C-alpha positions as a printed NumPy array, in Angstrom:
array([[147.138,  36.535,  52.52 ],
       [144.469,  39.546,  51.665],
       [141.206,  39.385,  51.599],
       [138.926,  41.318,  48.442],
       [135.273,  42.42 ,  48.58 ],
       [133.096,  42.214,  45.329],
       [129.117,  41.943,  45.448],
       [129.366,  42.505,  49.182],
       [130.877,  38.99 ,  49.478],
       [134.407,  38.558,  51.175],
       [136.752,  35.534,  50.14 ],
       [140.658,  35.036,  50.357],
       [143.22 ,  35.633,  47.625],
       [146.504,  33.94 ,  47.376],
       [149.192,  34.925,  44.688],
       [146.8  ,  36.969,  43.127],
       [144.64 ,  34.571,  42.027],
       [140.685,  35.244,  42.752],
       [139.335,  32.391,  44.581],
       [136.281,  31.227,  43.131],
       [132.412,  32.451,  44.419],
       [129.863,  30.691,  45.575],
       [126.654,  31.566,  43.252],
       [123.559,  33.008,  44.9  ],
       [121.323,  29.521,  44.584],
       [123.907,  27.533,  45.593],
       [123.365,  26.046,  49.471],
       [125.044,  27.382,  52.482],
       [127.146,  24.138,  53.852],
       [124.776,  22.228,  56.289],
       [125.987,  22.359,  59.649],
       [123.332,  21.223,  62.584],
       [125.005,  21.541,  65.623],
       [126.202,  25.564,  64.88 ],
       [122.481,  26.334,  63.797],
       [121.554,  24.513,  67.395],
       [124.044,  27.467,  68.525],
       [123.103,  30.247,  66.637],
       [119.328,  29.234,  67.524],
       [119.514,  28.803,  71.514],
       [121.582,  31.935,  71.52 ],
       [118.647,  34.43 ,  70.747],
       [116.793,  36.408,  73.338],
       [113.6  ,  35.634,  71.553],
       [111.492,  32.438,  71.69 ],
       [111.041,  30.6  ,  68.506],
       [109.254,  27.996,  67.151],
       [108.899,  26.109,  63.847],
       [105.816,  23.978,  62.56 ],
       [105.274,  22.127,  59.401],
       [102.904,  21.853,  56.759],
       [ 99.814,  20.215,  59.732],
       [100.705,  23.095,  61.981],
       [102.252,  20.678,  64.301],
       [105.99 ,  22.121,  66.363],
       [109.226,  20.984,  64.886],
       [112.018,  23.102,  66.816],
       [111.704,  24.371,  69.666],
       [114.924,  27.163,  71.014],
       [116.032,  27.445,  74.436],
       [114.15 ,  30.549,  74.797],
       [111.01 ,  28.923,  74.46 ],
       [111.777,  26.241,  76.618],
       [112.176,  28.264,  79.175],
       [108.967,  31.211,  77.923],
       [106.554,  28.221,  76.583],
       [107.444,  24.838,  78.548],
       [104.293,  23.43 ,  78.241],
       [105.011,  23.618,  73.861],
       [107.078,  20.944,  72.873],
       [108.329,  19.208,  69.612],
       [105.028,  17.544,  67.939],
       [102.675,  19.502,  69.565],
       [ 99.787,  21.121,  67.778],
       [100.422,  24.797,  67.804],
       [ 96.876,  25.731,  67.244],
       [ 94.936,  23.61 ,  70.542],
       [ 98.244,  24.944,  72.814],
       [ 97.645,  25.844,  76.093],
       [ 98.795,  29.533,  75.494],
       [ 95.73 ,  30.931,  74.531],
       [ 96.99 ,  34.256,  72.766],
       [ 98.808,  32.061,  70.735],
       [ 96.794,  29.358,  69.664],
       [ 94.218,  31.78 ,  68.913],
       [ 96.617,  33.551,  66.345],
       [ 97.509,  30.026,  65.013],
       [ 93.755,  29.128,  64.646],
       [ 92.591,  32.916,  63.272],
       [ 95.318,  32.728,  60.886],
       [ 97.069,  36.197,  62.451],
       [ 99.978,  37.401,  61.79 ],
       [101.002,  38.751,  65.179],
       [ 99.515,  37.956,  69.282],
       [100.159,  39.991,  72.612],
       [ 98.463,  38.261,  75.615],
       [ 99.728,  36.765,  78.957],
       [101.349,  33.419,  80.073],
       [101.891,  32.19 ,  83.477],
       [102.052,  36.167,  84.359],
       [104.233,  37.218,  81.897],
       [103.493,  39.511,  79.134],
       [104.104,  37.944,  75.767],
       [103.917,  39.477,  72.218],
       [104.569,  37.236,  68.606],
       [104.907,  37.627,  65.18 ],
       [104.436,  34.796,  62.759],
       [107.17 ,  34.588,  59.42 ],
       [106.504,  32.034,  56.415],
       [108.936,  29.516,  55.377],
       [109.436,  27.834,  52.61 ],
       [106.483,  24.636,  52.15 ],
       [103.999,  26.524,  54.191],
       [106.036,  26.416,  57.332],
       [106.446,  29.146,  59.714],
       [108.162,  30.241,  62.465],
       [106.846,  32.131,  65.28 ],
       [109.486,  34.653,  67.149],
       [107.507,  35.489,  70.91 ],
       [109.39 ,  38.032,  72.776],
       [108.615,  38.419,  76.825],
       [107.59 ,  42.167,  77.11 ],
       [106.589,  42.329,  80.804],
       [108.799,  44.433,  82.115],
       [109.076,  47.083,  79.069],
       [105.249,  46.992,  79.371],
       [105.653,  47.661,  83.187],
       [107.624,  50.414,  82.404],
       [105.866,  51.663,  79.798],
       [102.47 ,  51.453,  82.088],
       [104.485,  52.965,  85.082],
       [105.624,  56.195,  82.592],
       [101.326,  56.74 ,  81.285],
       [100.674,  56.777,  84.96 ],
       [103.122,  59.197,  85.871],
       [102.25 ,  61.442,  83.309],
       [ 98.67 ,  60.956,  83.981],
       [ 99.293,  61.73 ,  87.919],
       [101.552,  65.033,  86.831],
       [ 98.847,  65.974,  84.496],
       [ 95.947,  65.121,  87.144],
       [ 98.209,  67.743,  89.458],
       [ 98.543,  70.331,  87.087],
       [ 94.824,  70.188,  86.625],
       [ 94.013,  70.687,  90.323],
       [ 96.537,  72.928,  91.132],
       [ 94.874,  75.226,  87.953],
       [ 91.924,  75.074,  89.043],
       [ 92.099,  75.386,  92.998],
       [ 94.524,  78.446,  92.006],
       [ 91.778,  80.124,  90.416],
       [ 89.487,  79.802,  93.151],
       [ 89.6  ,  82.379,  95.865],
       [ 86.532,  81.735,  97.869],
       [ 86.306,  79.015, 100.815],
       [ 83.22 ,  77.255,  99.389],
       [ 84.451,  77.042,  95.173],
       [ 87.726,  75.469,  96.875],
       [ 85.925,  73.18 ,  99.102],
       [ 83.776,  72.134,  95.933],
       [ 86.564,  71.786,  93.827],
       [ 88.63 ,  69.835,  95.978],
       [ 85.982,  67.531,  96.349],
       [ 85.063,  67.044,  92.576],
       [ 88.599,  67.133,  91.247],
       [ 88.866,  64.13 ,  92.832],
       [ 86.537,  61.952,  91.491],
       [ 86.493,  59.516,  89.499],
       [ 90.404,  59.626,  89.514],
       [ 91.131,  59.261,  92.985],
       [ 88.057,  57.527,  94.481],
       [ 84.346,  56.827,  94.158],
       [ 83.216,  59.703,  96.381],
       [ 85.442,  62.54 ,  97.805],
       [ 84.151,  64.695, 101.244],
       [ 86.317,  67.948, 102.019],
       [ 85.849,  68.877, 105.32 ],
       [ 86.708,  72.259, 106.253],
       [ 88.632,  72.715, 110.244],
       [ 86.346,  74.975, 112.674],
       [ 87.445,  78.622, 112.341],
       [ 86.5  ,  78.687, 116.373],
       [ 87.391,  75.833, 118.44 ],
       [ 83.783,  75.995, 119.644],
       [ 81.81 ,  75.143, 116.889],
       [ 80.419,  72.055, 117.608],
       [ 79.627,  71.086, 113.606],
       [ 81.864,  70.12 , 110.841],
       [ 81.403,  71.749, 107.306],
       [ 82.055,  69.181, 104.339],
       [ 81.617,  69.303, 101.092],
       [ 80.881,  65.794,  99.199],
       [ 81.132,  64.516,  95.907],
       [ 80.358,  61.353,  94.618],
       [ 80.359,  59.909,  90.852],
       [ 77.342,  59.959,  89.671],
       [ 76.285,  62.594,  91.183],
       [ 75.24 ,  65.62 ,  89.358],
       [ 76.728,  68.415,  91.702],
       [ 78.536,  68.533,  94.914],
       [ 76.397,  68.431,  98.066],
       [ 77.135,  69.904, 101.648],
       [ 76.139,  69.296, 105.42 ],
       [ 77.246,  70.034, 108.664],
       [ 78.37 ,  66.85 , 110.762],
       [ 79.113,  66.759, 114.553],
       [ 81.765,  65.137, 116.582],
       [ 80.336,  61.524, 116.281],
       [ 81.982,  61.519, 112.638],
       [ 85.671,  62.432, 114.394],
       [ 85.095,  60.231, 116.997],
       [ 84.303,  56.567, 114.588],
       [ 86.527,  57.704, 111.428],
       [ 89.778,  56.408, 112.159],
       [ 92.64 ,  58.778, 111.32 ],
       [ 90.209,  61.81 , 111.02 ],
       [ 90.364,  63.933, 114.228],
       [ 94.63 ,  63.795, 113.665],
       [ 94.064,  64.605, 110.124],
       [ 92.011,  67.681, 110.791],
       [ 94.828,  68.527, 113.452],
       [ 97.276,  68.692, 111.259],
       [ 99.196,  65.66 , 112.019],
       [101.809,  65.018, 109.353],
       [102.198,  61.607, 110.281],
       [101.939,  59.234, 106.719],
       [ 98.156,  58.302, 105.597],
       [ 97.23 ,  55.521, 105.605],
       [ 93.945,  53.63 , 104.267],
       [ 91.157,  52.766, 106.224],
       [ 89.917,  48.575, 105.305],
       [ 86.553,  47.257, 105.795],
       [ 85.298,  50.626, 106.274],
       [ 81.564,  50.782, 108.991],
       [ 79.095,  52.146, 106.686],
       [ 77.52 ,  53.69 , 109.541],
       [ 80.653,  55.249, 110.346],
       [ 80.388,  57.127, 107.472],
       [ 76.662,  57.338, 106.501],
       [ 76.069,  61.032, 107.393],
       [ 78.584,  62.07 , 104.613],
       [ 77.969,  59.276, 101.989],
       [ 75.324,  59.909,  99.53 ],
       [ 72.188,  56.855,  99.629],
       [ 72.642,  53.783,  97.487],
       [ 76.499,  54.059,  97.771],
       [ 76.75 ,  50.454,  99.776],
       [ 79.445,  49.59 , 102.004],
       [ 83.144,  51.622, 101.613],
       [ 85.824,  49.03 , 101.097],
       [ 88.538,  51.773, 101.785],
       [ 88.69 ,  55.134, 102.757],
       [ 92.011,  57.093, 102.628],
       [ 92.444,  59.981, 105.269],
       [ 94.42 ,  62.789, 104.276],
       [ 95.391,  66.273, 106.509],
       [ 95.006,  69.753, 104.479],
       [ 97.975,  71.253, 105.698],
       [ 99.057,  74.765, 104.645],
       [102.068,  76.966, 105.823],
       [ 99.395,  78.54 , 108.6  ],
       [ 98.742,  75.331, 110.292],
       [ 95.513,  72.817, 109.946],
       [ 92.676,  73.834, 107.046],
       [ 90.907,  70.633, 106.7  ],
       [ 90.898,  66.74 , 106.277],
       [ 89.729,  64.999, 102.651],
       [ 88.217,  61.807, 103.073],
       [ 88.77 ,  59.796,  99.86 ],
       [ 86.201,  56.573,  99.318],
       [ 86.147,  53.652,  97.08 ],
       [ 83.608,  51.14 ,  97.009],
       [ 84.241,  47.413,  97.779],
       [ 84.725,  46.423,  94.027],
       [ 87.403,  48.742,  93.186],
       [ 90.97 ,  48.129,  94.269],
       [ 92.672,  49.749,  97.273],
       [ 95.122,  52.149,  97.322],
       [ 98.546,  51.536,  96.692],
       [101.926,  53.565,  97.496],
       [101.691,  55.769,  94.716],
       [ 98.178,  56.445,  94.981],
       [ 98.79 ,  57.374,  98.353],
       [101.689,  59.571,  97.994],
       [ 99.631,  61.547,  95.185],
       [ 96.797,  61.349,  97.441],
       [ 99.112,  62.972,  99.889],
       [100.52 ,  65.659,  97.298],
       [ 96.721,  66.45 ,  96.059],
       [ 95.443,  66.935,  99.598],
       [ 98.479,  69.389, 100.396],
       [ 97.485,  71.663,  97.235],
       [ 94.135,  71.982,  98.731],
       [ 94.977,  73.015, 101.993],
       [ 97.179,  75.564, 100.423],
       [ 94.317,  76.576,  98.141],
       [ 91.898,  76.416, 101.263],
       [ 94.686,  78.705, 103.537],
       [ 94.568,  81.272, 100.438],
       [ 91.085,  81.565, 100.358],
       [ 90.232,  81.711, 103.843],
       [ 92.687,  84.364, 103.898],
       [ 91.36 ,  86.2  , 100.515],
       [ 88.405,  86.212, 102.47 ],
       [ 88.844,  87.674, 105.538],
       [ 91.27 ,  90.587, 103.354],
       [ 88.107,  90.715, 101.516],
       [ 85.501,  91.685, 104.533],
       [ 87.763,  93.77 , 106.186],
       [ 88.465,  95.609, 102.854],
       [ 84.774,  95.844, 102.777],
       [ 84.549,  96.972, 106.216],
       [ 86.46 ,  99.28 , 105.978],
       [ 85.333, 100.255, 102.427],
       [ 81.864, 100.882, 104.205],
       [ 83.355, 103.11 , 106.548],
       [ 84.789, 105.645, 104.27 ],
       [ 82.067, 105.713, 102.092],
       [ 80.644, 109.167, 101.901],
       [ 77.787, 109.826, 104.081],
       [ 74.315, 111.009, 103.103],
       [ 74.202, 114.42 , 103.   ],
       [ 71.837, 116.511, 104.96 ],
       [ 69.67 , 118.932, 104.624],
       [ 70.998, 122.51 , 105.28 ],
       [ 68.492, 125.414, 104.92 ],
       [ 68.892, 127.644, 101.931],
       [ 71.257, 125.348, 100.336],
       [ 71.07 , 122.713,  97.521],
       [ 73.628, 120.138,  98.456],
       [ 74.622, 116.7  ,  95.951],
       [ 77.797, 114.59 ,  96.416],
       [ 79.417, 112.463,  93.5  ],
       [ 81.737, 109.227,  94.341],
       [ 83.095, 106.629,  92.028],
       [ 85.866, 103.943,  93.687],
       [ 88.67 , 103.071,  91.631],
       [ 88.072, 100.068,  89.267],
       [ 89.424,  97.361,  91.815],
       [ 87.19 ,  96.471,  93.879],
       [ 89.735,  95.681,  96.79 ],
       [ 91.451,  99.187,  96.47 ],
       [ 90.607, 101.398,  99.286],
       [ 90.409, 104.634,  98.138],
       [ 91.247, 108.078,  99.584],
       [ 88.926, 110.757,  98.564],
       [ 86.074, 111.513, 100.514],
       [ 83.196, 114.683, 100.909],
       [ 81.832, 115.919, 104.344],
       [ 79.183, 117.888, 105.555],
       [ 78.33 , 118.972, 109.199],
       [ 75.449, 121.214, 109.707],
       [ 75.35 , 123.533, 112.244],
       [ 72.806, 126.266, 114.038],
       [ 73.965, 129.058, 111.91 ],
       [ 74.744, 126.924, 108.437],
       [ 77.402, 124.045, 107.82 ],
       [ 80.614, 122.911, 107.342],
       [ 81.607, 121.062, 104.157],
       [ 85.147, 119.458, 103.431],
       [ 86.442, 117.53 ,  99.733],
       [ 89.746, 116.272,  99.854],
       [ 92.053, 113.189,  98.313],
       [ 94.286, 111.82 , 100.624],
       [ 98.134, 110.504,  98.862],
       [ 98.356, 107.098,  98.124],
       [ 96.182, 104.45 ,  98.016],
       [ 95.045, 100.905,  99.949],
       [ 94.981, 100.438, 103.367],
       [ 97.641, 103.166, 104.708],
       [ 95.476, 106.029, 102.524],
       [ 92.207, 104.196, 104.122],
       [ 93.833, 104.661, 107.458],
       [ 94.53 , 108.334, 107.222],
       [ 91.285, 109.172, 105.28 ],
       [ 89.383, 107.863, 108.349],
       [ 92.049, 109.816, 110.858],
       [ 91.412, 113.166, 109.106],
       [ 87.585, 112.611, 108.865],
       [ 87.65 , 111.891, 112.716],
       [ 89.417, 114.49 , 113.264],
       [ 87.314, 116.981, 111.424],
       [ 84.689, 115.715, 113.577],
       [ 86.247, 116.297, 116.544],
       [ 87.766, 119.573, 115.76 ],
       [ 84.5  , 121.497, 114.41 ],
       [ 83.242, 121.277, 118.069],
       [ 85.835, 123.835, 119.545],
       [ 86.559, 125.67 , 116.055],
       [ 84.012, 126.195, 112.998],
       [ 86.352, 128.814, 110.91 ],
       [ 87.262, 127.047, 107.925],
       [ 91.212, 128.575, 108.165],
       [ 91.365, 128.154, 111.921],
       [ 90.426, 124.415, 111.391],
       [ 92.401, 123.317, 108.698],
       [ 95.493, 124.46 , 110.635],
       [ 94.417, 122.246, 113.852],
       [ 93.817, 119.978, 111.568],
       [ 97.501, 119.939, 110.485],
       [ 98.534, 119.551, 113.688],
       [ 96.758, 116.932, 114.723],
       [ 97.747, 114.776, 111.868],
       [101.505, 115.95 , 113.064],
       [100.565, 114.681, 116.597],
       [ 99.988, 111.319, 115.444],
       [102.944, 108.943, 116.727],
       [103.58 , 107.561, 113.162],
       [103.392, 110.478, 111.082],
       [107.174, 111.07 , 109.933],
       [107.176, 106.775, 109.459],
       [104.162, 107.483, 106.993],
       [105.156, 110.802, 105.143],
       [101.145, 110.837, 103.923],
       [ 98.99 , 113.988, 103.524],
       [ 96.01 , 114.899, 102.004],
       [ 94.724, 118.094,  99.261],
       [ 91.567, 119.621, 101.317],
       [ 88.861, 122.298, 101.288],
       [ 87.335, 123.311, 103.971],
       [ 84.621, 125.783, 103.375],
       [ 81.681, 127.022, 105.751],
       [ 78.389, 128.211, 104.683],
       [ 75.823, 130.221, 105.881],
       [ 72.518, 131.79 , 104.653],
       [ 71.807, 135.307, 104.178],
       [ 68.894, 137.772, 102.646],
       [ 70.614, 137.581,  99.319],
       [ 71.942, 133.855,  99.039],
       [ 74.977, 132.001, 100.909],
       [ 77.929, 133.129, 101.801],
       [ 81.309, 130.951, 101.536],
       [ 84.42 , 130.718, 103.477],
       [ 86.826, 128.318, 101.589],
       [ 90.144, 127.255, 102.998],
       [ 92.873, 125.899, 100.7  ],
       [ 94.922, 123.002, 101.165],
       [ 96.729, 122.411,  97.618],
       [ 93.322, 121.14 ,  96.679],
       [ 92.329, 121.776,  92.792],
       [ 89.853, 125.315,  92.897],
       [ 86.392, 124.648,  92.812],
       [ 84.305, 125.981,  90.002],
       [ 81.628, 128.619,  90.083],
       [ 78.77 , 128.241,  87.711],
       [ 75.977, 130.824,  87.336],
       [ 72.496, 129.993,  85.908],
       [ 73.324, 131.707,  82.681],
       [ 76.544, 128.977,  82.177],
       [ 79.374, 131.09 ,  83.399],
       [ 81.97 , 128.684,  85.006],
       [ 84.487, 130.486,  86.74 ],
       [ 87.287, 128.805,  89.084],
       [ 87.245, 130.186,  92.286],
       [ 91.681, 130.252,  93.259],
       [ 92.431, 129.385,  96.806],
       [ 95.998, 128.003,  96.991],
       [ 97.634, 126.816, 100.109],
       [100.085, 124.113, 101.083],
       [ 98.641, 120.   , 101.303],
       [ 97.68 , 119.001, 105.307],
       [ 99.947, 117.095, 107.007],
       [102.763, 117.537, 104.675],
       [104.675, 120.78 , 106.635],
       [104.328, 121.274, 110.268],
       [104.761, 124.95 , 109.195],
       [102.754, 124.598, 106.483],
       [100.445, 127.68 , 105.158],
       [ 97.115, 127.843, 104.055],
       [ 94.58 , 130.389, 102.587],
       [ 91.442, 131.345, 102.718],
       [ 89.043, 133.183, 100.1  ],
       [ 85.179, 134.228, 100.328],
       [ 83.012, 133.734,  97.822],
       [ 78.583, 134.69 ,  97.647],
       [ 76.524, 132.313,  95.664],
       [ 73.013, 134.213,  94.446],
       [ 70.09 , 132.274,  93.976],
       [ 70.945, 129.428,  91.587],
       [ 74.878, 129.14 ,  91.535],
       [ 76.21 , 126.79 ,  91.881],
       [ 80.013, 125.341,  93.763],
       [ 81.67 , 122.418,  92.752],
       [ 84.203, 121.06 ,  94.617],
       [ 85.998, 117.929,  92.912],
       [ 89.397, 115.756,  93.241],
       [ 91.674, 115.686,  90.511],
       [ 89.992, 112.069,  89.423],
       [ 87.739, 113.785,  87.331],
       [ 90.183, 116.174,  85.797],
       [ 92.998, 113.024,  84.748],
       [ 90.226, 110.221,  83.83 ],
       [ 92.016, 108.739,  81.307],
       [ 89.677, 107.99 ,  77.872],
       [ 89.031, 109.619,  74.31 ],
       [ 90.076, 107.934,  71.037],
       [ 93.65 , 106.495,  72.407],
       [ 92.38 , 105.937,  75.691],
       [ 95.021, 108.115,  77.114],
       [ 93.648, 111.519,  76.848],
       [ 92.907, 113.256,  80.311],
       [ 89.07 , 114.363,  80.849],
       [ 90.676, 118.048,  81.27 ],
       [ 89.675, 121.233,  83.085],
       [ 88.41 , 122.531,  79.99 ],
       [ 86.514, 119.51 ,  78.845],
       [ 84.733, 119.524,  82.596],
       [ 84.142, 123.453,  82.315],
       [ 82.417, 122.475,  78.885],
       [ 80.021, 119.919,  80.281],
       [ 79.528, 122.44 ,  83.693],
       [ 78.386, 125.332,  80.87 ],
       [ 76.069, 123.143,  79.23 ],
       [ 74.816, 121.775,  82.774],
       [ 73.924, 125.189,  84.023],
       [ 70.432, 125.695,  85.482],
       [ 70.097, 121.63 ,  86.404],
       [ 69.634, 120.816,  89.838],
       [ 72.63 , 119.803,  91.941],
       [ 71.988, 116.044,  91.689],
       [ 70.943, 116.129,  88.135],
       [ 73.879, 117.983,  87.647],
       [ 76.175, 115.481,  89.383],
       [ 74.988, 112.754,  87.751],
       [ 75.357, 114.004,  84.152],
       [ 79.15 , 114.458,  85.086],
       [ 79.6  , 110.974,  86.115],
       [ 78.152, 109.668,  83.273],
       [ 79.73 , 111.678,  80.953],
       [ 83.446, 110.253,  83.12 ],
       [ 82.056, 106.948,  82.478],
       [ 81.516, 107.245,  78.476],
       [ 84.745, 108.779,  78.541],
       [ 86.635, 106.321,  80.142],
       [ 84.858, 103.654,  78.433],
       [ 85.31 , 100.925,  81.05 ],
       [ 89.329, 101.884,  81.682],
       [ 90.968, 101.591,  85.251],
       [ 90.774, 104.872,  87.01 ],
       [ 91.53 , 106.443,  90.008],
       [ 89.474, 107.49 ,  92.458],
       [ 86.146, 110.681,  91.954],
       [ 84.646, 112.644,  93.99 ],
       [ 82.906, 115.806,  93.921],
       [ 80.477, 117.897,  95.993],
       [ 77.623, 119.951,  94.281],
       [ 76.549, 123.365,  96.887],
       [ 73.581, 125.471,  95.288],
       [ 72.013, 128.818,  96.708],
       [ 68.639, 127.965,  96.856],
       [ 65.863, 129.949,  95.243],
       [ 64.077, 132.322,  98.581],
       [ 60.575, 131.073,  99.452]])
């Protein structure tokens, strides 16, 4: 026997003959018992009603969902709220709970005004469902704080932030407290925040809050140990950090900052009595936030000390006032590179003396800390070395060696461009002694705008333990003027495509148009003109020392 297919309705042929099709309208044979079947079989509850609303068939399903609904009973006063509401608003569909179950329906009309009502149990997809929006909203609550406690490099911003991140989210009021940087300080530092509030607030609490708050004194040790919450919290336990009108905690959550340095801090989370505890998972992320603080807190306690010692040491190597030197005009120019935490290495000196001074410009190789370190080792040693030698040749060549005496010098492979130059008055202006050190040749400028370089040569100090220097002489009348600069001025970076060097010419230029000004007007007009040119562009560091034969009285 074969079976054929026509109208999407299969039926056996025998001998070739077609057996006859039942018509659309005609009844499907009535059989009770495999309907029963087919019925009880389903994973979804359903039940049937007639034309008064009241239950005629009840499946297994929702037997077992909706015991209390039976055959006869009025679907509309049922004790399942959800659903006798839907019955008695005429709704199509419900979603409510049962006997702690999650249950959802949708209503279908039958024939007569009967309907049937398939209810499908949906707590545990909604569990899952609700456990997958937490978990993104926990990821995305960590993504947020570790954004913004990454931008924050100072101690105080991450102390504020840690506290205000989390609240509302984590707990009704948040207090950061930050570990003593000396195990003598007697006072805590915290940082509170508390919804509501409009800002953060801070104080300064003593060793009675360590010694009532449970957890607190490990936390701020470091202890790794799990944390765990606090119940029935004292509310004068905690009343120095809580803001007024807050009422009694009903748990507080204790969590170490930790970061790869050891301890930075405890956070204190706080809910009040009406809001539920916390749970595993609140703990763990809890846990996880807490850690990305103390990591923020390490970084900027570290940023921060980089930051004053970069300062410190920024202070140090600034250039000095200059003094006053008889018969001599004196100005000094100084622009630090365009990061502020960049230590730079070019520097001006001048040392007066009985008979004159001494004046030095140089630009040490390199930059940061290790060009910081020599810049202050050759200015020390200048001022050491002028005591026992005051020719400008003679010194620069000590100089050399000292910097060649220095137990890490061949490690460090640094030197520095110098000039060295001496100056003393005479009846007909002041007389100059320059010494050479690779440095760029200063220019000569005469009242009438001649600008002339003055050529010195010579090899860089402390590059060559045989290294050679030079030495030229040059007399400034009345009114001319020496500039000494570093090569910061000549390569500032600028002009239409922003990569066009300043140039030698360009800075002869605005020397010839300068002429006549006095040496700090003079300066000045150079670094401004620098500044237009570079137009707010990175650059390295300037410096540049103005020496003028005064006019005789």
């Amino acid at each position: 026997m074969t079976t054929t297919r026509q109208g999407g309705i299969a039926g056996p042929v025998s001998g070739g003959g077609r057996v006859p099709r039942r018509r659309a309208d005609q009844p499907l044979p009535a059989d009770s018992r495999l309907a029963r079947e087919l019925l009880d079989g389903l994973a979804e509850a359903v039940l049937t009603t007639d034309e008064a609303g009241r239950v005629t068939l009840v499946n297994a399903m929702a037997t077992e969902l909706l015991p209390e609904i039976t055959a006869g009973t009025e679907l509309g006063r049922c004790p399942v709220p959800a659903l006798a509401r839907a019955v008695t608003d005429d709704a199509e569909r419900f979603d409510g709970d049962h006997r702690g179950r999650r249950l959802r329906g949708a209503r279908r009309q039958l024939a007569g005004h009967r309907y049937a009502w398939y209810i499908r149990d949906v707590t545990e997809e909604q569990a899952r469902s609700e456990a997958l929006l937490a978990e993104r909203s926990r990821t995305a609550f960590l993504a947020r704080a570790g954004s913004r406690l990454g931008s924050s490099l100072h101690r105080d911003q991450t102390l504020r932030a840690t506290a205000t991140l989390a609240v509302p989210y984590l707990a009704d009021a948040a207090v950061a407290l930050h570990r003593p940087s000396a195990p003598n300080e007697p006072h805590l530092r915290w940082v509170r925040y508390a919804d509501g509030e409009p800002s953060p607030s801070t104080g300064l609490a003593g060793p009675e809050l360590t010694d009532t708050v449970p957890g607190l004194t490990e936390a701020l040790a470091g202890d790794l140990t799990e944390p765990s919450p606090w119940l029935d919290a004292d509310l004068a336990d905690l009343a120095a950090v809580l803001p007024p009108g807050f009422g009694r905690p009903g748990t507080v959550l204790v969590s170490p900052m930790r970061a790869a340095g050891g301890p930075a801090g405890a956070l204190l989370l706080i809910r009040q009595a009406g809001r539920a505890g916390f749970d595993r998972r609140d703990i763990d992320l809890a846990r996880e936030f807490a850690a990305r603080a103390g990591a923020a807190l390490a970084t900027a306690d570290l940023y921060g000390e980089q930051a004053h010692l970069a300062r410190v040491l920024q202070t140090s190597l600034l250039p000095p006032e200059l003094p006053t030197v008889p018969g001599v005009s004196l100005a000094g120019g100084y622009r630090a590179a365009g990061d502020t935490l960049r230590i730079g290495g070019d520097f001006y000196e001048v040392f007066p003396h009985r008979d004159g001074a001494l004046f030095a410009l140089g630009d040490v190789c390199g930059k940061g800390v290790g060009a910081a370190v020599l810049t202050g080792r050759v200015r020390q040693s200048m001022q050491t070395l002028r005591l026992v030698e005051q020719r400008p040749l003679e010194l620069i060549r000590l100089l050399n060696r000292a910097l060649f005496d220095a137990p890490d010098a061949a490690r460090r492979s640094q030197f520095t461009t110098l000039l060295l130059g001496s100056l003393q008055r005479g009846p007909t202006g002041v007389d100059v002694r320059i010494a050479g050190g690779g440095h760029p040749a200063p220019l000569l400028v005469t009242p009438g705008g001649t600008v002339t370089p003055v050529p010195i040569g010579g090899m860089p100090v402390g590059a060559l333990a045989t290294a050679r220097f030079a030495e030229t002489r040059v007399h400034l009348d009345p009114g001319d003027l020496l500039l000494a600069y570093t090569d910061g001025v000549t390569e500032a970076r600028g002009g239409r495509r922003d990569v066009e060097m300043f140039g030698e010419d360009r800075l002869r230029a605005a020397l010839a148009s300068a002429a006549g000004l006095p040496p700090v007007a003079l300066v000045e007009r150079l670094l401004q003109m620098i500044d237009e040119w570079q137009d707010g562009q990175a650059h390295d560091d300037i410096a540049m020392l103005a020496v003028c034969a005064s006019a005789p009285r």
